[in-house]
XYZ file of C-alpha atoms in Angstrom:
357
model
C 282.006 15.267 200.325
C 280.383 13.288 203.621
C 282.862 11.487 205.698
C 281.801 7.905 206.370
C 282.795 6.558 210.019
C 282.561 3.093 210.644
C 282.621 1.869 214.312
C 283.024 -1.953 214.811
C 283.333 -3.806 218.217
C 282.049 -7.236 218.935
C 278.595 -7.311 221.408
C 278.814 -4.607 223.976
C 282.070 -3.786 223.793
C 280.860 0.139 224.102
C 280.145 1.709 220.226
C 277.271 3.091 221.239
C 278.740 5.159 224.375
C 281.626 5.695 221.992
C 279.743 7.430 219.545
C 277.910 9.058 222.317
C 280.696 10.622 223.590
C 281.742 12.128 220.246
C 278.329 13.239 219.404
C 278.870 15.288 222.510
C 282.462 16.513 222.558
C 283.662 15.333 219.118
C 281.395 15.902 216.404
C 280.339 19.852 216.916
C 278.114 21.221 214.765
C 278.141 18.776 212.213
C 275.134 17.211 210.206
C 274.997 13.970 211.214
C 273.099 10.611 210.447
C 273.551 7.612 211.992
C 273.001 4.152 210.269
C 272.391 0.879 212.121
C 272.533 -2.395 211.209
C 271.627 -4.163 213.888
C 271.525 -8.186 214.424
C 268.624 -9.270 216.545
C 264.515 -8.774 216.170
C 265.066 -5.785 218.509
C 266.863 -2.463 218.569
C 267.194 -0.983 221.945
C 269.753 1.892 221.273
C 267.636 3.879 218.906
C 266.090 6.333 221.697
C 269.049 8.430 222.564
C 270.016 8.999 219.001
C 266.274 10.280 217.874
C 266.408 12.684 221.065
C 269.752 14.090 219.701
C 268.330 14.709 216.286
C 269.932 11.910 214.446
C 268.152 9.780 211.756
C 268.452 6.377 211.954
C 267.783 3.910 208.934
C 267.373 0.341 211.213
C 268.507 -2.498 208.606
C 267.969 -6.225 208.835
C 269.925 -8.856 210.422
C 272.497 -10.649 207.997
C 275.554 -10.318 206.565
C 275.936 -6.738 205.243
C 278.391 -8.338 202.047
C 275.553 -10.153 200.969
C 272.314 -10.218 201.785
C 272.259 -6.606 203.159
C 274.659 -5.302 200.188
C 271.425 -4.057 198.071
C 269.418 -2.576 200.943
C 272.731 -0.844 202.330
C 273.650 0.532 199.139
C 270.425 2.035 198.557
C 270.055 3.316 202.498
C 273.614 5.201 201.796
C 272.341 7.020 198.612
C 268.786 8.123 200.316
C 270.648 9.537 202.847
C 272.862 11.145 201.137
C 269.914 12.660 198.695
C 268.023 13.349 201.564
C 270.173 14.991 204.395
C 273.368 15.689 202.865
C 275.038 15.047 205.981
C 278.750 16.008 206.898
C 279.310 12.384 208.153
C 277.552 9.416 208.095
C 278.303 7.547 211.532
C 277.938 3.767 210.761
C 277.566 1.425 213.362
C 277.210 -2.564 212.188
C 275.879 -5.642 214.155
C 278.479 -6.424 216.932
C 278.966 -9.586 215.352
C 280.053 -8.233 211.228
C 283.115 -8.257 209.733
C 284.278 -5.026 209.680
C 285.914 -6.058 206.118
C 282.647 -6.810 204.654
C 281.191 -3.310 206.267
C 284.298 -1.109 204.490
C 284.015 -3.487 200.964
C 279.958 -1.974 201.290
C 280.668 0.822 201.513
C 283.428 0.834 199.308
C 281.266 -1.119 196.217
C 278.971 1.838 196.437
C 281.686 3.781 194.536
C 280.447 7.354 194.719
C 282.212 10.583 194.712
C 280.081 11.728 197.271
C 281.558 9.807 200.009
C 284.967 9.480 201.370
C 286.077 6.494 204.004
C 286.795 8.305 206.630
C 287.845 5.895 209.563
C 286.974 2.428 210.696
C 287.501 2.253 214.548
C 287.295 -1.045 216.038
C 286.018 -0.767 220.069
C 287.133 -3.746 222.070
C 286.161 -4.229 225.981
C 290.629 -5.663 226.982
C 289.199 -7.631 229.256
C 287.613 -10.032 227.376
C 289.894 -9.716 224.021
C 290.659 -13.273 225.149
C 288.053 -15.084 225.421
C 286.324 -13.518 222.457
C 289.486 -14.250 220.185
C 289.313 -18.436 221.332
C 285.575 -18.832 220.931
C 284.560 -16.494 217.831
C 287.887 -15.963 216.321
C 286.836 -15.564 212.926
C 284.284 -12.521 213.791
C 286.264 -10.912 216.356
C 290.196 -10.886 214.752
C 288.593 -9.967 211.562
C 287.437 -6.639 213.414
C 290.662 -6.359 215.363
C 292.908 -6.948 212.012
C 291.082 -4.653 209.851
C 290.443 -1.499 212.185
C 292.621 1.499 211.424
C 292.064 2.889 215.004
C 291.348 0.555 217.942
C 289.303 2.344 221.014
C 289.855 0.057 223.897
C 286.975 -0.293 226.850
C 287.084 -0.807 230.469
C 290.716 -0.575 230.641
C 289.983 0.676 233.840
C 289.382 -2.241 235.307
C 292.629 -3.590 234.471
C 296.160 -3.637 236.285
C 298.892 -2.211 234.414
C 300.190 -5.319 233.605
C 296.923 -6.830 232.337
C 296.569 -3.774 230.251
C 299.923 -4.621 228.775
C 298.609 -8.040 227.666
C 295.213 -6.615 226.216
C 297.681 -4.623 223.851
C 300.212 -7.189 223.026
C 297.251 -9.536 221.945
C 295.854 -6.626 220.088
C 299.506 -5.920 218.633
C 299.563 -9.523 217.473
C 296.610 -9.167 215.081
C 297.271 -5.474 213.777
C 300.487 -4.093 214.351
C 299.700 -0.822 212.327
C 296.436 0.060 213.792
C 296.667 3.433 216.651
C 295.263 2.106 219.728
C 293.407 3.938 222.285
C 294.172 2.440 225.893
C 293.277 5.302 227.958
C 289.945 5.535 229.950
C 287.802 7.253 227.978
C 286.569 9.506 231.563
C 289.861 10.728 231.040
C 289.776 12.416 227.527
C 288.094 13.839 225.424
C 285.662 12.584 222.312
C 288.038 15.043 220.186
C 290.981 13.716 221.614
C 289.357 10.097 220.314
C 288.250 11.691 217.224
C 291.441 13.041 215.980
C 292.872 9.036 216.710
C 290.570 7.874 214.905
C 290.948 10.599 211.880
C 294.991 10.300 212.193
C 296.668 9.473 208.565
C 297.215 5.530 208.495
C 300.254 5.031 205.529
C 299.374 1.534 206.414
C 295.463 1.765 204.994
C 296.392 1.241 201.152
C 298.424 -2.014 201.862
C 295.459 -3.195 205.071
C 292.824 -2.432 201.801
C 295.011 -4.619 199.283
C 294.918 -7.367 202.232
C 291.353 -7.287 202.475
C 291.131 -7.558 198.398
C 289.714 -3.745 198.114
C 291.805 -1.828 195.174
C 292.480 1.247 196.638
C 292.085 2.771 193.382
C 288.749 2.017 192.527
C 287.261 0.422 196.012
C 286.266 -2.856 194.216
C 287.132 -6.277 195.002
C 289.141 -7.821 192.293
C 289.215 -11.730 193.229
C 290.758 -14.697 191.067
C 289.050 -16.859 189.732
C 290.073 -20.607 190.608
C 290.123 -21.594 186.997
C 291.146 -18.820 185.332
C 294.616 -17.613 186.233
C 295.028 -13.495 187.467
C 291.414 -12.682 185.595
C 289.880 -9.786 187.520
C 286.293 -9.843 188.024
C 285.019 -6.032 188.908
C 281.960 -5.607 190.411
C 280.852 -1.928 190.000
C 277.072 -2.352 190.985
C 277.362 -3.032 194.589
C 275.361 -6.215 194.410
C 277.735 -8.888 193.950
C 279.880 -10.263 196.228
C 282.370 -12.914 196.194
C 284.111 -15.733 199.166
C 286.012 -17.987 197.764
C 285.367 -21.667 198.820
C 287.762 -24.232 198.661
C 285.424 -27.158 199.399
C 282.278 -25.651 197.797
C 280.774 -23.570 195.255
C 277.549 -22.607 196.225
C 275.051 -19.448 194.756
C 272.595 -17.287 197.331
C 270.312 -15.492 195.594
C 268.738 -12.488 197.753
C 266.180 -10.238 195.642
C 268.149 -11.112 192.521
C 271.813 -9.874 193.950
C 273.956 -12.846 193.188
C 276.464 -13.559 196.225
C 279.007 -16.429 195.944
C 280.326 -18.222 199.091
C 283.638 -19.631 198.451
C 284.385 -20.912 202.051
C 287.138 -23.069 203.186
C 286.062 -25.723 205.671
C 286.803 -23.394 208.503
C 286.740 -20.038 207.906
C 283.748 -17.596 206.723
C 280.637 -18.508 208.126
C 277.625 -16.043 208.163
C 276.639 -14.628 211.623
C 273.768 -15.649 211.318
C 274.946 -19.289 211.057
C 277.122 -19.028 214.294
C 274.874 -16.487 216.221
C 271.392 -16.145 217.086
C 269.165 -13.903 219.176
C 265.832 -14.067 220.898
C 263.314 -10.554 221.602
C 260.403 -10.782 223.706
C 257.897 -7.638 224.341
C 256.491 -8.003 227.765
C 254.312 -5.893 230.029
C 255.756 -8.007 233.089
C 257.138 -6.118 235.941
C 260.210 -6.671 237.304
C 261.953 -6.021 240.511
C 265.231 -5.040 240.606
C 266.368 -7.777 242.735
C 264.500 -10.624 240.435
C 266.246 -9.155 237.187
C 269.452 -9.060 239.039
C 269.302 -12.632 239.995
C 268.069 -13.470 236.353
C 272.108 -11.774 234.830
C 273.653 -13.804 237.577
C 272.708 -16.612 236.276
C 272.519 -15.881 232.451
C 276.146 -16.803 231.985
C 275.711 -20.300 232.991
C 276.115 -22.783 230.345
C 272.627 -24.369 230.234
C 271.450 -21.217 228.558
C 273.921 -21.263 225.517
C 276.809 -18.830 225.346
C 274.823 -15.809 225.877
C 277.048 -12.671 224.702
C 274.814 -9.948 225.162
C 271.595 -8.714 226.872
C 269.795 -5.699 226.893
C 266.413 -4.376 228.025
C 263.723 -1.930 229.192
C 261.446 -3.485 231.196
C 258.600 -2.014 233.870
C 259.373 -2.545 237.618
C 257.244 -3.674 239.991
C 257.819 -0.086 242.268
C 256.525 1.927 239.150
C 260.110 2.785 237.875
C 261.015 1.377 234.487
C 264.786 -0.889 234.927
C 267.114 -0.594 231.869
C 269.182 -3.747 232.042
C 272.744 -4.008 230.354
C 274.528 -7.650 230.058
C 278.278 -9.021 228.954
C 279.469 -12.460 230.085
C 280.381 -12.275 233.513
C 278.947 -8.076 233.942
C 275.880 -6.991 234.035
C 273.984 -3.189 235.366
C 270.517 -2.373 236.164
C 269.824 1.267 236.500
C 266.319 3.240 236.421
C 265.404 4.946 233.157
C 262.755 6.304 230.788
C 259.749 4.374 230.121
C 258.997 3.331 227.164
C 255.534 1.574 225.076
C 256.049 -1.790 226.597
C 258.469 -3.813 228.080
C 261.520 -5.334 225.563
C 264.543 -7.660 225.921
C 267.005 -9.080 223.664
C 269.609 -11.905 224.036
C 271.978 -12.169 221.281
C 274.634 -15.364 221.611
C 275.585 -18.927 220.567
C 273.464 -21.913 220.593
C 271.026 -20.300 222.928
C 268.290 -22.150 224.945
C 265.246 -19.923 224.206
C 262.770 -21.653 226.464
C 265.649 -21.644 229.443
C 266.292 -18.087 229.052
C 262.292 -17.265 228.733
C 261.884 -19.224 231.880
C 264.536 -17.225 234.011
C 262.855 -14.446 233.328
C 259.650 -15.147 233.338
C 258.503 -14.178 230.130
């Protein structure tokens, strides 16, 4: 049986020093894969994982429910043919709904696999601002999380801390949350949080319209009272609509969006990103001015930004970027210079311009 581990966290919150951390003091001398799906043209994270050893299977960008349901299904049973892992680690686009991640994986109904946690990582000091400007992709992650691995509370007071948690507390009251720094423990101190027995995660399934039973979706129909619809081939998926009935139709998966007026949009209708390649070098200090300024407004409401780029002293910068924080450090080169800018309404040419690219 191969655990399945499903870390969530909105853009840069920290799930990929998270699972880090337990690759290197959690996860000991297990078989593991790793499976992305990553939203944006480019992935930047994959290097570290291929040193360690780790597959990775890079998906599209979309919505992992629907258009990604097929590819995701059939990604899950390669690797399972293939590697036979212990655990599958999977790590979604910062900006899924954890829901729609745990009904995928759930839809694939195999005895093969078991569920084995879904960890939400959220930086407290911005569970704020993430929760008033993409509520519906952010409490979706918070409410359905059976562990919650807080970031950066470091940087907090005491008494900030305390309001991190409370907002938290306010969208999952069940879920065991994780508010020390993680310089402080252990990955199998985090790893037995995340693996502690939740007598909450039948009823938080039932919420989310997953039978615990047989990990399906059973949804009723608008016109016909309490009929079930099960969908046991993983490539259906229904949102109920109350203002519209529309169909999607992705390789011949049928995927219904039942939406009311202001509630489950796609990512990819709310968020966008932009990757350049470049062979541009950079100083340090011209990069560093570049993050200052990124969080203006006249670039959109940029959430993330990451990149290896060449610098101008023959060191190669790796660049790391959340509203209001950014990092530059030295690192490995690597074929050519890459970016990415993931966000909301986004000015491509501004952000191009700033950096010269």
């Amino acid at each position: 049986m191969t655990k399945i581990d499903v870390f969530s966290g909105f853009l840069g919150a920290g799930k990929t020093t998270l699972i880090k951390k337990l690759l290197k003091e959690g996860y000991n001398g297990e078989k593991l894969v790793l499976i992305e799906n990553e939203f944006g043209e480019i992935g930047i994270d994959g290097g570290f994982m291929k040193d360690a050893g780790i597959e990775i299977t890079e998906m599209n960008q979309g919505c992992i429910c629907c258009s990604l349901v097929g590819d995701f299904g059939k990604a899950l049973e390669k690797v399972l043919d293939e590697f036979s892992p212990d655990r599958i680690l999977i790590e979604p686009s910062g900006v899924g709904k954890l829901s729609d991640v745990i009904k995928a994986v759930m839809n694939i109904g195999s005895d093969k696999i078991t569920l084995n946690s879904y960890t939400t990582v959220a930086d407290a000091s911005k569970i704020k601002m993430y929760m008033k400007n993409f509520g519906e992709f952010y409490k979706n992650q918070v409410e359905t999380a059976k562990t919650i691995v807080l970031s950066r509370t470091q940087k907090l007071s005491e008494d900030k801390l305390a309001e991190a948690v409370a907002m938290i507390r306010e969208l999952n009251k069940h879920a065991t949350i994780v508010t020390t720094n993680w310089d402080d423990i252990s990955g199998a101190q985090i790893l037995a949080a995340m693996e502690t027995e939740n007598k909450f995660a039948d009823e938080l399934l039932k919420d989310e319209d997953i039978c615990p039973v047989c990990g399906h979706s059973h949804h009723h129909d608008h016109d016909e009272e309490h009929e079930h619809h099960h969908h046991h081939d993983g490539e259906c998926c229904h949102h109920d609509h109350d203002h519209e009935h529309e169909h999607h139709h992705h390789d011949g998966e049928c995927c219904h969006h039942d939406h009311d007026h202001e509630h489950h949009h796609h990512a990819d209708e709310v968020f966008s990103s932009i990757g350049v390649e470049t062979a541009k070098k950079f100083t340090k200090e011209e990069l560093e001015t570049a993050l200052g300024k990124l969080s203006g407004e006249e670039f959109g409401m940029v959430l993330r930004a990451k990149g290896i780029v060449a610098g101008a002293d023959g060191v190669w910068y790796h660049f790391d970027f959340v509203p209001e924080e950014f990092e530059v450090r030295t690192g490995s080169a690597d074929v050519t210079g890459r970016m990415c800018v993931i966000g909301s309404k986004l000015e491509e040419d501004k952000i191009k311009a700033l950096f010269g690219v």
